[in-house]
Structures are given as C-alpha cells and as structure tokens.
C-alpha cells in the first residue's frame, strides 16, 4: 500500500490521448503520483504524432507501449480517467471516475494534435490540484 494517489488513463487504443495524459502527469507530478495508462483495444505502438507533440514540450513518451486494460489495474487506482473507451471500462465502487471528452489524435497532423496536447495538459494540471 502507498500513500501516493494512483491515476489510470484509459482510451481505446492507448496510443494517443491516454499516453499524452500519462506523460503530462508523470512530468508535472513526478513521483508524487503513480501513473498508469491502458486501452480496451491497445494498438501496436504509440501514435508517432503524439510522441512528436509531446517531444516539442520536452516530454519523451517514445518508449511507452500500449497496454491492455486489466481489471487489477483499475482496482489499484484511485482515479480513473476515461477518454472514449465506453462500456469497456470496468467500474468499481469507491473509485473516482472522470470522462474527458477529447478528440482522438489518430490520423491527425501535428498542427491538429497540438491543441489536444495542450488541452490534456490543462486537464492534468486541474487533476493534480484536486489530488
């Protein structure tokens, strides 16, 4: 058991939004928060444009790998942030759930991904303040 809050970011492919959110939270909160990300149908790799957008902010998510959403991961987190995974996200009583309505960066150009990245940063900053 740890006194550090744990946050799980979940989207369908775990390749863009949830990876950027995890990168922001790790960057901004450091070791004060345990960070997880997963997908209901994980992709083979993280979206290259998401990696590029985060690199522009000095955050390297290139080594991140999409992971399958596991019930045990949800069980050990305090906050679950969903990003369009729908009914695939298990719900446990006593957890804090938020759904962030964000555009999926899949197939978008860097110019279209930057505003998504910046929106995620703002949301992560609010999340940190609430923890």
PDB file of C-alpha atoms in Angstrom:
ATOM      1  CA  UNK A   1       0.000   0.000   0.000  1.00  0.00           C
ATOM      2  CA  UNK A   2       1.175   3.511  -0.703  1.00  0.00           C
ATOM      3  CA  UNK A   3       0.019   6.962   0.268  1.00  0.00           C
ATOM      4  CA  UNK A   4       0.644   8.232  -3.250  1.00  0.00           C
ATOM      5  CA  UNK A   5      -2.548   8.545  -5.287  1.00  0.00           C
ATOM      6  CA  UNK A   6      -2.744   6.367  -8.385  1.00  0.00           C
ATOM      7  CA  UNK A   7      -4.267   7.589 -11.639  1.00  0.00           C
ATOM      8  CA  UNK A   8      -5.218   5.452 -14.635  1.00  0.00           C
ATOM      9  CA  UNK A   9      -5.799   6.980 -18.068  1.00  0.00           C
ATOM     10  CA  UNK A  10      -7.864   4.803 -20.382  1.00  0.00           C
ATOM     11  CA  UNK A  11      -8.733   5.155 -24.068  1.00  0.00           C
ATOM     12  CA  UNK A  12      -9.482   2.595 -26.748  1.00  0.00           C
ATOM     13  CA  UNK A  13      -6.045   2.172 -28.344  1.00  0.00           C
ATOM     14  CA  UNK A  14      -3.812   3.540 -25.550  1.00  0.00           C
ATOM     15  CA  UNK A  15      -1.753   5.141 -28.291  1.00  0.00           C
ATOM     16  CA  UNK A  16      -2.515   8.869 -28.155  1.00  0.00           C
ATOM     17  CA  UNK A  17      -4.688  10.659 -25.593  1.00  0.00           C
ATOM     18  CA  UNK A  18      -4.035   8.369 -22.641  1.00  0.00           C
ATOM     19  CA  UNK A  19      -0.304   8.222 -23.383  1.00  0.00           C
ATOM     20  CA  UNK A  20      -0.059  12.012 -23.610  1.00  0.00           C
ATOM     21  CA  UNK A  21      -2.022  12.370 -20.360  1.00  0.00           C
ATOM     22  CA  UNK A  22       0.226   9.863 -18.597  1.00  0.00           C
ATOM     23  CA  UNK A  23       3.282  11.697 -19.913  1.00  0.00           C
ATOM     24  CA  UNK A  24       1.973  15.043 -18.654  1.00  0.00           C
ATOM     25  CA  UNK A  25       1.061  13.673 -15.229  1.00  0.00           C
ATOM     26  CA  UNK A  26       4.446  11.992 -14.804  1.00  0.00           C
ATOM     27  CA  UNK A  27       6.197  15.172 -15.937  1.00  0.00           C
ATOM     28  CA  UNK A  28       4.188  17.592 -13.797  1.00  0.00           C
ATOM     29  CA  UNK A  29       3.679  15.498 -10.650  1.00  0.00           C
ATOM     30  CA  UNK A  30       6.826  13.391 -10.677  1.00  0.00           C
ATOM     31  CA  UNK A  31       6.875  10.658  -8.073  1.00  0.00           C
ATOM     32  CA  UNK A  32       4.036  12.213  -6.050  1.00  0.00           C
ATOM     33  CA  UNK A  33       1.532  10.230  -8.155  1.00  0.00           C
ATOM     34  CA  UNK A  34       1.545   6.694  -9.542  1.00  0.00           C
ATOM     35  CA  UNK A  35       0.623   6.820 -13.226  1.00  0.00           C
ATOM     36  CA  UNK A  36      -0.942   4.091 -15.348  1.00  0.00           C
ATOM     37  CA  UNK A  37      -2.405   4.063 -18.849  1.00  0.00           C
ATOM     38  CA  UNK A  38      -4.187   1.336 -20.764  1.00  0.00           C
ATOM     39  CA  UNK A  39      -6.583   0.663 -23.617  1.00  0.00           C
ATOM     40  CA  UNK A  40      -9.604  -1.518 -24.180  1.00  0.00           C
ATOM     41  CA  UNK A  41      -8.173  -2.479 -27.606  1.00  0.00           C
ATOM     42  CA  UNK A  42      -4.492  -1.460 -27.472  1.00  0.00           C
ATOM     43  CA  UNK A  43      -2.662  -0.543 -30.655  1.00  0.00           C
ATOM     44  CA  UNK A  44       0.708  -1.994 -31.611  1.00  0.00           C
ATOM     45  CA  UNK A  45       2.553   1.244 -30.853  1.00  0.00           C
ATOM     46  CA  UNK A  46       2.105   4.787 -29.595  1.00  0.00           C
ATOM     47  CA  UNK A  47       0.946   7.302 -32.197  1.00  0.00           C
ATOM     48  CA  UNK A  48       4.097   8.869 -33.717  1.00  0.00           C
ATOM     49  CA  UNK A  49       2.453  12.300 -33.946  1.00  0.00           C
ATOM     50  CA  UNK A  50       1.542  12.157 -30.237  1.00  0.00           C
ATOM     51  CA  UNK A  51       5.185  11.300 -29.490  1.00  0.00           C
ATOM     52  CA  UNK A  52       6.286  14.263 -31.628  1.00  0.00           C
ATOM     53  CA  UNK A  53       3.818  16.665 -29.984  1.00  0.00           C
ATOM     54  CA  UNK A  54       4.981  15.695 -26.503  1.00  0.00           C
ATOM     55  CA  UNK A  55       8.655  15.896 -27.526  1.00  0.00           C
ATOM     56  CA  UNK A  56       8.029  19.519 -28.509  1.00  0.00           C
ATOM     57  CA  UNK A  57       7.267  20.103 -24.803  1.00  0.00           C
ATOM     58  CA  UNK A  58      10.350  18.218 -23.634  1.00  0.00           C
ATOM     59  CA  UNK A  59       8.434  15.065 -22.658  1.00  0.00           C
ATOM     60  CA  UNK A  60       9.625  11.774 -24.103  1.00  0.00           C
ATOM     61  CA  UNK A  61       6.882   9.153 -24.443  1.00  0.00           C
ATOM     62  CA  UNK A  62       8.653   7.295 -27.270  1.00  0.00           C
ATOM     63  CA  UNK A  63       9.398   4.278 -25.070  1.00  0.00           C
ATOM     64  CA  UNK A  64       5.775   3.935 -23.918  1.00  0.00           C
ATOM     65  CA  UNK A  65       3.935   0.837 -25.075  1.00  0.00           C
ATOM     66  CA  UNK A  66       0.167   0.438 -25.361  1.00  0.00           C
ATOM     67  CA  UNK A  67      -1.154  -1.896 -22.676  1.00  0.00           C
ATOM     68  CA  UNK A  68      -4.370  -3.830 -22.331  1.00  0.00           C
ATOM     69  CA  UNK A  69      -6.807  -2.603 -19.703  1.00  0.00           C
ATOM     70  CA  UNK A  70      -6.682  -5.031 -16.781  1.00  0.00           C
ATOM     71  CA  UNK A  71      -9.285  -5.169 -14.027  1.00  0.00           C
ATOM     72  CA  UNK A  72      -6.492  -5.371 -11.447  1.00  0.00           C
ATOM     73  CA  UNK A  73      -5.035  -2.052 -12.634  1.00  0.00           C
ATOM     74  CA  UNK A  74      -8.409  -0.367 -12.185  1.00  0.00           C
ATOM     75  CA  UNK A  75      -8.723  -1.951  -8.751  1.00  0.00           C
ATOM     76  CA  UNK A  76      -5.417  -0.462  -7.539  1.00  0.00           C
ATOM     77  CA  UNK A  77      -6.030   3.088  -8.757  1.00  0.00           C
ATOM     78  CA  UNK A  78      -7.772   5.957  -7.009  1.00  0.00           C
ATOM     79  CA  UNK A  79      -8.779   7.944 -10.084  1.00  0.00           C
ATOM     80  CA  UNK A  80      -9.784   6.536 -13.479  1.00  0.00           C
ATOM     81  CA  UNK A  81      -9.831   8.980 -16.377  1.00  0.00           C
ATOM     82  CA  UNK A  82     -11.618   7.610 -19.430  1.00  0.00           C
ATOM     83  CA  UNK A  83     -11.260   9.040 -22.902  1.00  0.00           C
ATOM     84  CA  UNK A  84     -13.805   7.370 -25.107  1.00  0.00           C
ATOM     85  CA  UNK A  85     -13.448   3.737 -24.058  1.00  0.00           C
ATOM     86  CA  UNK A  86     -17.180   3.430 -23.447  1.00  0.00           C
ATOM     87  CA  UNK A  87     -18.532   0.355 -21.714  1.00  0.00           C
ATOM     88  CA  UNK A  88     -15.176  -1.434 -21.864  1.00  0.00           C
ATOM     89  CA  UNK A  89     -14.022   0.349 -18.694  1.00  0.00           C
ATOM     90  CA  UNK A  90     -14.806  -1.631 -15.531  1.00  0.00           C
ATOM     91  CA  UNK A  91     -16.427   0.359 -12.736  1.00  0.00           C
ATOM     92  CA  UNK A  92     -15.643  -0.258  -9.075  1.00  0.00           C
ATOM     93  CA  UNK A  93     -17.447   1.421  -6.179  1.00  0.00           C
ATOM     94  CA  UNK A  94     -15.363   3.970  -4.298  1.00  0.00           C
ATOM     95  CA  UNK A  95     -13.240   4.997  -7.276  1.00  0.00           C
ATOM     96  CA  UNK A  96     -13.279   8.479  -8.701  1.00  0.00           C
ATOM     97  CA  UNK A  97     -14.162   8.441 -12.388  1.00  0.00           C
ATOM     98  CA  UNK A  98     -13.889  11.264 -14.892  1.00  0.00           C
ATOM     99  CA  UNK A  99     -14.582  11.145 -18.605  1.00  0.00           C
ATOM    100  CA  UNK A 100     -12.516  13.566 -20.653  1.00  0.00           C
ATOM    101  CA  UNK A 101     -14.157  14.324 -23.989  1.00  0.00           C
ATOM    102  CA  UNK A 102     -11.109  14.742 -26.227  1.00  0.00           C
ATOM    103  CA  UNK A 103     -10.594  14.350 -29.951  1.00  0.00           C
ATOM    104  CA  UNK A 104      -8.662  11.233 -30.921  1.00  0.00           C
ATOM    105  CA  UNK A 105      -5.311  12.267 -32.440  1.00  0.00           C
ATOM    106  CA  UNK A 106      -5.195   9.155 -34.645  1.00  0.00           C
ATOM    107  CA  UNK A 107      -4.612  10.152 -38.251  1.00  0.00           C
ATOM    108  CA  UNK A 108      -4.281  13.865 -37.468  1.00  0.00           C
ATOM    109  CA  UNK A 109      -1.439  16.177 -38.454  1.00  0.00           C
ATOM    110  CA  UNK A 110       0.829  17.688 -35.792  1.00  0.00           C
ATOM    111  CA  UNK A 111      -0.970  21.042 -36.144  1.00  0.00           C
ATOM    112  CA  UNK A 112      -4.216  19.322 -35.124  1.00  0.00           C
ATOM    113  CA  UNK A 113      -2.624  17.320 -32.296  1.00  0.00           C
ATOM    114  CA  UNK A 114      -1.005  20.291 -30.537  1.00  0.00           C
ATOM    115  CA  UNK A 115      -4.341  21.725 -29.282  1.00  0.00           C
ATOM    116  CA  UNK A 116      -5.314  18.263 -27.974  1.00  0.00           C
ATOM    117  CA  UNK A 117      -1.950  18.006 -26.206  1.00  0.00           C
ATOM    118  CA  UNK A 118      -2.403  21.446 -24.658  1.00  0.00           C
ATOM    119  CA  UNK A 119      -5.977  20.668 -23.569  1.00  0.00           C
ATOM    120  CA  UNK A 120      -4.714  17.485 -21.898  1.00  0.00           C
ATOM    121  CA  UNK A 121      -2.045  19.486 -20.040  1.00  0.00           C
ATOM    122  CA  UNK A 122      -4.683  21.858 -18.669  1.00  0.00           C
ATOM    123  CA  UNK A 123      -6.853  18.956 -17.539  1.00  0.00           C
ATOM    124  CA  UNK A 124      -3.885  17.207 -15.921  1.00  0.00           C
ATOM    125  CA  UNK A 125      -2.964  20.402 -14.053  1.00  0.00           C
ATOM    126  CA  UNK A 126      -6.539  20.587 -12.675  1.00  0.00           C
ATOM    127  CA  UNK A 127      -6.359  16.907 -11.790  1.00  0.00           C
ATOM    128  CA  UNK A 128      -3.121  17.389  -9.829  1.00  0.00           C
ATOM    129  CA  UNK A 129      -4.657  20.314  -7.931  1.00  0.00           C
ATOM    130  CA  UNK A 130      -7.616  18.089  -6.954  1.00  0.00           C
ATOM    131  CA  UNK A 131      -5.464  15.233  -5.673  1.00  0.00           C
TER     132      UNK A 131
END
